[in-house]
Tab-separated table of C-alpha atoms in Angstrom:
chain	number	residue	atom	x	y	z
A	1	LEU	CA	92.783	88.800	-97.405
A	2	VAL	CA	96.101	88.948	-99.211
A	3	ARG	CA	94.355	87.601	-102.354
A	4	ARG	CA	91.610	90.205	-102.075
A	5	VAL	CA	94.028	93.025	-101.663
A	6	ARG	CA	96.005	91.872	-104.627
A	7	ASP	CA	92.718	91.427	-106.761
A	8	THR	CA	91.163	94.760	-105.835
A	9	GLY	CA	94.093	97.037	-105.173
A	10	LEU	CA	92.483	98.189	-102.084
A	11	ILE	CA	94.388	98.952	-98.808
A	12	PHE	CA	93.988	96.553	-95.941
A	13	GLY	CA	94.882	97.649	-92.442
A	14	VAL	CA	94.624	96.446	-88.906
A	15	THR	CA	94.729	98.889	-86.028
A	16	TYR	CA	96.965	97.557	-83.289
A	17	SER	CA	95.946	100.228	-80.773
A	18	PHE	CA	97.576	98.521	-77.729
A	19	ALA	CA	101.057	99.679	-79.217
A	20	SER	CA	99.925	103.290	-78.552
A	21	TYR	CA	100.194	103.005	-74.824
A	22	PRO	CA	103.152	105.106	-73.494
A	23	MET	CA	104.540	102.251	-71.482
A	24	VAL	CA	104.612	99.957	-74.486
A	25	ARG	CA	106.444	102.532	-76.427
A	26	GLN	CA	108.789	102.999	-73.573
A	27	ALA	CA	109.484	99.293	-73.418
A	28	ARG	CA	110.260	99.333	-77.291
A	29	GLU	CA	112.632	102.238	-76.735
A	30	MET	CA	114.329	100.631	-73.762
A	31	ILE	CA	114.888	97.380	-75.666
A	32	ALA	CA	116.154	99.290	-78.752
A	33	ALA	CA	118.632	101.164	-76.527
A	34	GLY	CA	119.985	97.956	-74.998
A	35	GLU	CA	118.687	98.590	-71.577
A	36	ILE	CA	117.709	94.915	-71.034
A	37	GLY	CA	120.793	93.604	-72.974
A	38	SER	CA	120.355	90.998	-75.574
A	39	VAL	CA	116.808	89.560	-75.879
A	40	ARG	CA	116.735	85.989	-74.572
A	41	GLN	CA	112.923	85.276	-74.401
A	42	ILE	CA	109.735	86.877	-75.555
A	43	HIS	CA	106.416	85.881	-73.885
A	44	THR	CA	103.020	87.295	-74.833
A	45	GLU	CA	99.528	86.399	-73.844
A	46	PHE	CA	95.949	87.607	-74.170
A	47	PHE	CA	93.506	86.209	-71.849
A	48	ALA	CA	89.879	87.296	-72.257
A	49	GLU	CA	86.564	86.276	-70.845
A	50	TRP	CA	84.384	87.208	-73.658
A	51	PHE	CA	83.234	83.595	-74.624
A	52	THR	CA	83.317	82.180	-71.074
A	53	GLU	CA	79.485	81.597	-71.609
A	54	ASP	CA	77.788	80.732	-74.952
A	55	ILE	CA	76.699	84.216	-76.131
A	56	ILE	CA	76.306	83.404	-79.835
A	57	ALA	CA	72.440	83.501	-79.806
A	58	THR	CA	72.325	86.875	-77.948
A	59	ASN	CA	75.345	88.873	-79.250
A	60	LYS	CA	75.347	89.887	-82.949
A	61	GLN	CA	79.094	90.410	-82.986
A	62	ALA	CA	79.645	87.027	-81.443
A	63	ALA	CA	77.318	85.508	-83.977
A	64	TRP	CA	79.136	86.534	-87.053
A	65	ARG	CA	82.748	86.272	-85.524
A	66	SER	CA	82.240	82.584	-84.494
A	67	ASP	CA	80.674	81.605	-87.908
A	68	PRO	CA	83.358	80.284	-90.215
A	69	ALA	CA	81.323	81.114	-93.266
A	70	ARG	CA	81.422	84.872	-92.357
A	71	SER	CA	84.617	85.229	-90.441
A	72	GLY	CA	87.043	82.623	-91.817
A	73	PRO	CA	88.634	79.472	-90.458
A	74	ALA	CA	89.888	80.916	-87.107
A	75	PHE	CA	88.479	82.654	-84.201
A	76	CYS	CA	90.763	83.266	-81.189
A	77	THR	CA	93.946	82.782	-83.008
A	78	ALA	CA	93.003	85.180	-85.748
A	79	ASP	CA	91.464	87.703	-83.322
A	80	ILE	CA	93.247	88.259	-80.074
A	81	GLY	CA	96.146	86.009	-81.014
A	82	THR	CA	97.231	88.526	-83.674
A	83	HIS	CA	97.372	91.211	-80.950
A	84	ALA	CA	99.655	89.024	-78.871
A	85	HIS	CA	101.837	88.362	-81.898
A	86	HIS	CA	101.967	92.024	-82.803
A	87	MET	CA	102.937	92.963	-79.260
A	88	GLY	CA	105.907	90.668	-79.095
A	89	ARG	CA	107.099	91.755	-82.538
A	90	TYR	CA	106.493	95.481	-82.023
A	91	VAL	CA	108.204	95.744	-78.565
A	92	SER	CA	111.142	93.500	-79.245
A	93	GLY	CA	111.757	94.685	-82.813
A	94	LEU	CA	112.205	91.106	-83.925
A	95	GLU	CA	110.134	89.138	-86.485
A	96	MET	CA	108.476	85.859	-85.467
A	97	THR	CA	109.995	83.182	-87.709
A	98	GLU	CA	108.476	79.945	-86.339
A	99	VAL	CA	105.268	78.794	-84.609
A	100	ARG	CA	104.318	75.399	-83.185
A	101	ALA	CA	100.777	75.715	-81.947
A	102	GLU	CA	98.003	73.739	-80.349
A	103	VAL	CA	94.722	75.359	-81.372
A	104	LEU	CA	91.810	74.273	-79.286
A	105	ARG	CA	88.123	74.352	-79.229
A	106	THR	CA	87.220	73.865	-75.597
A	107	GLY	CA	83.491	73.426	-76.069
A	108	VAL	CA	82.346	76.456	-74.142
A	109	ALA	CA	80.222	77.789	-77.004
A	110	GLU	CA	78.508	75.700	-79.699
A	111	MET	CA	80.804	76.691	-82.616
A	112	GLU	CA	83.277	75.137	-84.895
A	113	LEU	CA	86.145	77.549	-84.352
A	114	ASP	CA	88.988	77.761	-81.846
A	115	ASP	CA	88.628	79.643	-78.618
A	116	THR	CA	92.200	78.992	-77.283
A	117	VAL	CA	95.816	78.772	-78.646
A	118	PHE	CA	98.963	77.665	-76.975
A	119	ALA	CA	102.039	78.305	-79.038
A	120	MET	CA	105.824	77.854	-78.751
A	121	VAL	CA	107.365	80.517	-81.002
A	122	ARG	CA	110.782	81.700	-82.236
A	123	TYR	CA	111.989	85.096	-83.244
A	124	GLY	CA	115.033	83.956	-85.109
A	125	GLU	CA	117.143	82.391	-82.389
A	126	VAL	CA	115.005	83.919	-79.567
A	127	PRO	CA	112.410	81.489	-78.139
A	128	GLY	CA	109.013	82.446	-76.579
A	129	THR	CA	105.453	81.685	-76.120
A	130	LEU	CA	102.174	83.000	-77.378
A	131	LEU	CA	98.974	82.193	-75.339
A	132	ALA	CA	95.521	83.321	-76.044
A	133	THR	CA	92.088	82.275	-74.902
A	134	MET	CA	88.601	83.781	-75.180
A	135	VAL	CA	87.309	81.600	-72.288
A	136	ALA	CA	89.270	82.940	-69.203
A	137	PRO	CA	86.798	84.153	-66.503
A	138	GLY	CA	88.005	87.177	-64.645
A	139	ASN	CA	90.128	88.465	-67.466
A	140	PRO	CA	88.228	91.375	-69.187
A	141	GLY	CA	91.181	92.109	-71.604
A	142	GLY	CA	94.556	90.668	-70.291
A	143	LEU	CA	97.119	91.412	-73.053
A	144	ARG	CA	100.467	91.072	-71.533
A	145	PHE	CA	104.182	90.690	-72.406
A	146	ARG	CA	107.332	89.798	-70.686
A	147	ILE	CA	110.649	90.262	-72.502
A	148	ILE	CA	113.650	88.790	-70.919
A	149	GLY	CA	117.126	90.000	-71.791
A	150	ASP	CA	120.587	89.019	-70.452
A	151	LYS	CA	120.758	92.101	-68.197
A	152	ALA	CA	117.129	92.764	-67.322
A	153	SER	CA	113.438	91.980	-68.002
A	154	LEU	CA	110.422	94.081	-68.891
A	155	ALA	CA	106.782	93.377	-68.205
A	156	TRP	CA	103.531	95.040	-69.107
A	157	ASP	CA	99.854	94.322	-68.506
A	158	HIS	CA	96.967	95.949	-70.350
A	159	GLU	CA	94.809	95.748	-67.267
A	160	ASN	CA	97.361	97.983	-65.480
A	161	PRO	CA	98.702	99.947	-68.600
A	162	GLU	CA	100.319	102.790	-66.803
A	163	TYR	CA	102.915	100.504	-65.313
A	164	LEU	CA	106.020	99.035	-66.931
A	165	VAL	CA	108.020	96.729	-64.744
A	166	TYR	CA	111.800	96.921	-65.180
A	167	SER	CA	113.555	94.183	-63.421
A	168	ARG	CA	117.389	93.872	-63.184
A	169	PHE	CA	119.123	90.828	-61.645
A	170	GLY	CA	119.555	91.319	-57.941
A	171	GLU	CA	118.010	94.759	-57.903
A	172	PRO	CA	114.657	96.231	-56.844
A	173	LYS	CA	111.957	96.520	-59.675
């Protein structure tokens, strides 16, 4: 994609619409204002059930997205994994600097690409995790984050987007 943008001069953009939720923006503001203290850990996950069953033959979107000749060399990691990455970066204000990942194809669908990724990550000196899977029954769209500071923690779940959990040590949520 970077090469195509450079070669053509066209603009490439990705819409990370999850960042538009009021509670996500509230979390970002609280972290920037120091309300959780120094960030100690950043954890993101995106669990989805979309590929729990093999739907490649019956779903046009699934067919092209799971074909490396049309979509590229990654599936889950490049799709919902990017949303988990963006969420941690956007809310914390920190850039991810290191990734150590195990990218898996669990064999649910007959395809060559990954359907799951488990990653240990770092945002500078701040450690964290990024988990994503397309084969999690009962999770229609489970993008979540938990950011832990030295004073408090924040947690948000896309399946309950109007709630942001603010937890201080020894105090009610």
